[in-house]
C-alpha positions as MATLAB code, in Angstrom:
seq = 'MEKTKQIQKYSQKLCNQKQQSSLSLSKDILEGKQSLAMIEMSLTLAEADNKAKMRSVFKGDTGQIGFSVVKVLVNRFLESFAFSTKLNDSQVEILTVDTLENFAYESLEDIILFFKMARSGKFGSAKKGIDSNLIFGEWFPQFMEQKSILREQNQPKPELRQSATDEDIFSYKKKLLQKKHKEKVQQHIDYITKNMDRQMLEDFIIDWQKDSEKAKWVYMLKEKRKQIK';
ca = [
      60.486   -4.671    5.026;
      61.324   -1.225    6.475;
      58.656    0.334    4.252;
      56.105   -2.150    5.462;
      56.981   -1.289    9.074;
      56.598    2.413    8.346;
      53.185    1.853    6.790;
      52.061   -0.241    9.811;
      53.341    2.385   12.219;
      51.494    5.147   10.329;
      48.280    3.064   10.227;
      48.445    2.485   13.957;
      49.061    6.198   14.570;
      46.075    7.077   12.390;
      43.967    4.459   14.181;
      44.958    5.899   17.594;
      44.093    9.387   16.438;
      40.642    8.288   15.332;
      40.075    6.560   18.724;
      41.136    9.625   20.609;
      38.948   11.817   18.513;
      35.963    9.620   19.219;
      36.720    9.557   22.964;
      37.074   13.345   23.004;
      33.812   13.784   21.235;
      32.052   11.504   23.751;
      33.399   13.510   26.680;
      32.307   16.775   25.039;
      28.820   15.426   24.500;
      28.569   14.258   28.109;
      29.831   17.601   29.409;
      27.530   19.581   27.163;
      30.373   21.157   25.222;
      29.370   19.706   21.851;
      26.164   20.541   19.987;
      24.616   17.370   18.614;
      22.419   19.442   16.269;
      25.483   20.990   14.694;
      27.122   17.582   14.255;
      23.997   16.198   12.594;
      23.753   19.100   10.192;
      27.150   18.408    8.652;
      27.705   14.661    9.236;
      27.577   12.354    6.189;
      27.442    8.594    5.947;
      30.912    8.475    4.373;
      32.391   10.529    7.194;
      30.693    8.426    9.861;
      32.053    5.273    8.210;
      35.555    6.548    8.371;
      35.596    7.012   12.171;
      36.872    4.742   14.859;
      34.702    1.730   15.673;
      32.888    1.574   19.011;
      34.489   -1.678   20.160;
      37.972   -0.297   19.633;
      37.308    2.915   21.606;
      35.048    1.912   24.445;
      36.582   -0.997   26.233;
      38.084   -1.494   29.663;
      38.365    1.807   31.507;
      36.524    3.702   28.752;
      33.590    1.265   28.624;
      31.495    3.284   31.025;
      32.007    6.443   28.893;
      30.658    4.573   25.906;
      27.610    3.453   27.782;
      26.955    6.907   29.137;
      27.276    8.740   25.848;
      25.086    6.245   24.015;
      22.526    6.538   26.750;
      22.453   10.361   26.174;
      21.912    9.725   22.399;
      19.159    7.208   23.086;
      17.277    9.532   25.430;
      17.582   12.404   22.958;
      16.261   10.150   20.219;
      13.334    8.971   22.306;
      12.428   12.493   23.327;
      12.154   13.532   19.687;
       8.868   11.482   19.439;
       5.568   12.715   20.788;
       4.177    9.437   22.038;
       2.344    9.789   25.362;
       3.770    6.509   26.643;
       7.473    6.778   27.362;
      10.059    4.138   28.050;
      10.997    3.678   31.708;
      14.638    3.799   32.920;
      15.054    0.028   32.642;
      13.792   -0.006   29.046;
      16.085    2.938   28.139;
      19.066    0.990   29.577;
      18.115   -2.079   27.600;
      17.884   -0.005   24.411;
      21.271    1.519   25.205;
      22.840   -1.915   25.505;
      21.141   -3.040   22.291;
      22.578    0.036   20.550;
      26.057   -0.697   21.793;
      25.876   -4.286   20.670;
      24.448   -3.569   17.165;
      26.934   -0.727   16.599;
      29.994   -2.506   18.023;
      31.635   -2.521   14.584;
      30.336    0.942   13.592;
      31.272    4.397   14.924;
      29.776    6.824   17.455;
      29.016    9.099   14.464;
      27.107    6.279   12.874;
      24.849    6.112   15.885;
      24.296    9.830   15.771;
      23.458    9.741   12.062;
      21.287    6.628   12.377;
      19.152    8.177   15.096;
      18.822   11.377   13.018;
      17.691    9.402    9.940;
      15.327    7.261   11.936;
      13.522   10.080   13.669;
      13.352   11.938   10.297;
      11.345    8.996    8.840;
      14.061    7.859    6.414;
      13.292    4.167    7.300;
       9.569    4.352    7.858;
       7.219    5.758   10.438;
       6.573    4.779   14.049;
       2.841    4.439   14.497;
       2.421    3.012   18.016;
       5.694    3.552   19.813;
       9.414    2.968   19.786;
      11.123   -0.232   20.876;
      14.197   -2.320   20.024;
      12.190   -4.527   17.610;
      11.271   -1.540   15.457;
      14.685    0.181   15.731;
      16.935   -2.882   15.201;
      14.547   -5.228   13.462;
      13.343   -2.798   10.747;
      15.273    0.432   10.719;
      18.833   -0.713   11.519;
      19.032   -3.231    8.535;
      18.088   -0.373    6.171;
      20.836    1.792    7.582;
      23.371   -1.014    7.207;
      22.227   -1.625    3.651;
      22.987    2.010    2.802;
      26.458    1.611    4.387;
      27.009   -1.578    2.445;
      26.181    0.233   -0.808;
      28.541    3.059    0.104;
      31.395    0.631    0.917;
      30.872   -1.208   -2.278;
      30.980    1.979   -4.333;
      34.228    3.018   -2.633;
      35.921   -0.330   -2.921;
      38.441   -0.405   -5.836;
      37.670   -3.016   -8.425;
      40.261   -5.821   -8.468;
      40.902   -5.519  -12.139;
      42.243   -1.961  -11.502;
      44.716   -3.185   -8.883;
      48.060   -4.572   -9.827;
      48.092   -7.303   -7.174;
      44.549   -8.594   -7.071;
      44.379  -12.115   -5.516;
      41.995  -14.930   -6.355;
      40.213  -14.136   -3.086;
      39.797  -10.472   -4.095;
      38.278  -11.442   -7.472;
      35.960  -14.008   -5.872;
      34.779  -11.518   -3.308;
      34.127   -8.880   -5.961;
      32.186  -11.325   -8.187;
      30.165  -12.450   -5.189;
      29.221   -8.852   -4.404;
      28.208   -8.282   -7.999;
      25.945  -11.324   -7.937;
      24.373  -10.204   -4.654;
      23.730   -6.748   -6.127;
      22.084   -8.256   -9.185;
      20.041  -10.563   -7.019;
      18.869   -7.649   -4.966;
      17.906   -5.668   -8.102;
      15.804   -8.684   -9.284;
      14.077   -8.891   -5.939;
      13.260   -5.182   -6.113;
      11.906   -5.547   -9.608;
       9.714   -8.475   -8.445;
       8.406   -6.483   -5.480;
       7.665   -3.498   -7.713;
       5.667   -5.766  -10.038;
       3.635   -7.691   -7.434;
       2.793   -4.630   -5.352;
       1.829   -2.160   -8.083;
      -1.897   -2.881   -7.715;
      -1.961   -3.713   -4.007;
      -3.883   -1.727   -1.435;
      -2.599   -1.169    2.113;
      -4.150   -4.264    3.602;
      -2.872   -6.583    0.858;
       0.589   -5.226    1.431;
       0.394   -5.820    5.185;
      -0.696   -9.405    4.508;
       2.232   -9.898    2.166;
       4.628   -8.580    4.811;
       3.361  -11.043    7.369;
       3.698  -13.906    4.942;
       7.265  -12.959    3.999;
       8.251  -12.583    7.654;
       7.423  -16.254    8.127;
       9.687  -17.358    5.249;
      13.371  -17.574    6.172;
      14.446  -16.847    2.613;
      12.093  -13.899    2.016;
      12.322  -12.371    5.511;
      15.555  -10.484    4.715;
      13.700   -8.608    1.927;
      10.755   -7.547    4.092;
      12.265   -4.080    4.501;
      11.700   -3.525    0.723;
       8.049   -4.378    1.113;
       7.817   -1.936    4.081;
       9.241    0.764    1.854;
       6.153    0.394   -0.300;
       4.077    1.648    2.646;
       5.297    5.126    1.834;
       3.846    4.850   -1.683;
       0.399    3.429   -0.789;
      -2.081    5.843    0.661;
];
């Protein structure tokens, strides 16, 4: 019992340290004391995933700090694109709110890394402009898929743990099935698109978006855009 209390106390202390670190980083960004470019150069997906979650840091009195720092990140992200039409102040605020909502269970560092990857074309290109539909309808799911793969790789297999429960084993098997299903979908997409031209692919994307079962795999079809000239 005493050992359990010690572990809980240590976990709480570690959690508080992560929250304070995220809060300090936010203040440094707002005050111009922290170079976002330098953060981006060294930040990895694994590091970002190990930071304090937004909803645990920015609440109550610190809520405004969270909104302000995310708005800075949103503006910086939007300014990295050369579109002649820019979002107005109201649209930027809406995009900031959307970012806070979508990243509630992710970290501030996740937001920084996501915007870096998005503007670098890791999730596809922006042809006409930037809006929430593109960012959170197409790009964000791809980012979360990468995080899901990372977490799965880092999760210890239940058969290697001494006290694996039935729930652990069920969860692990479920993830294995999901992974296999995803691989089959990818193989199917590779097969059906190998002789497609750009227009045929766009038609396929539209059809899949209308199907509730296939819609969640549309991002895989969109990845094929990078391979079709």
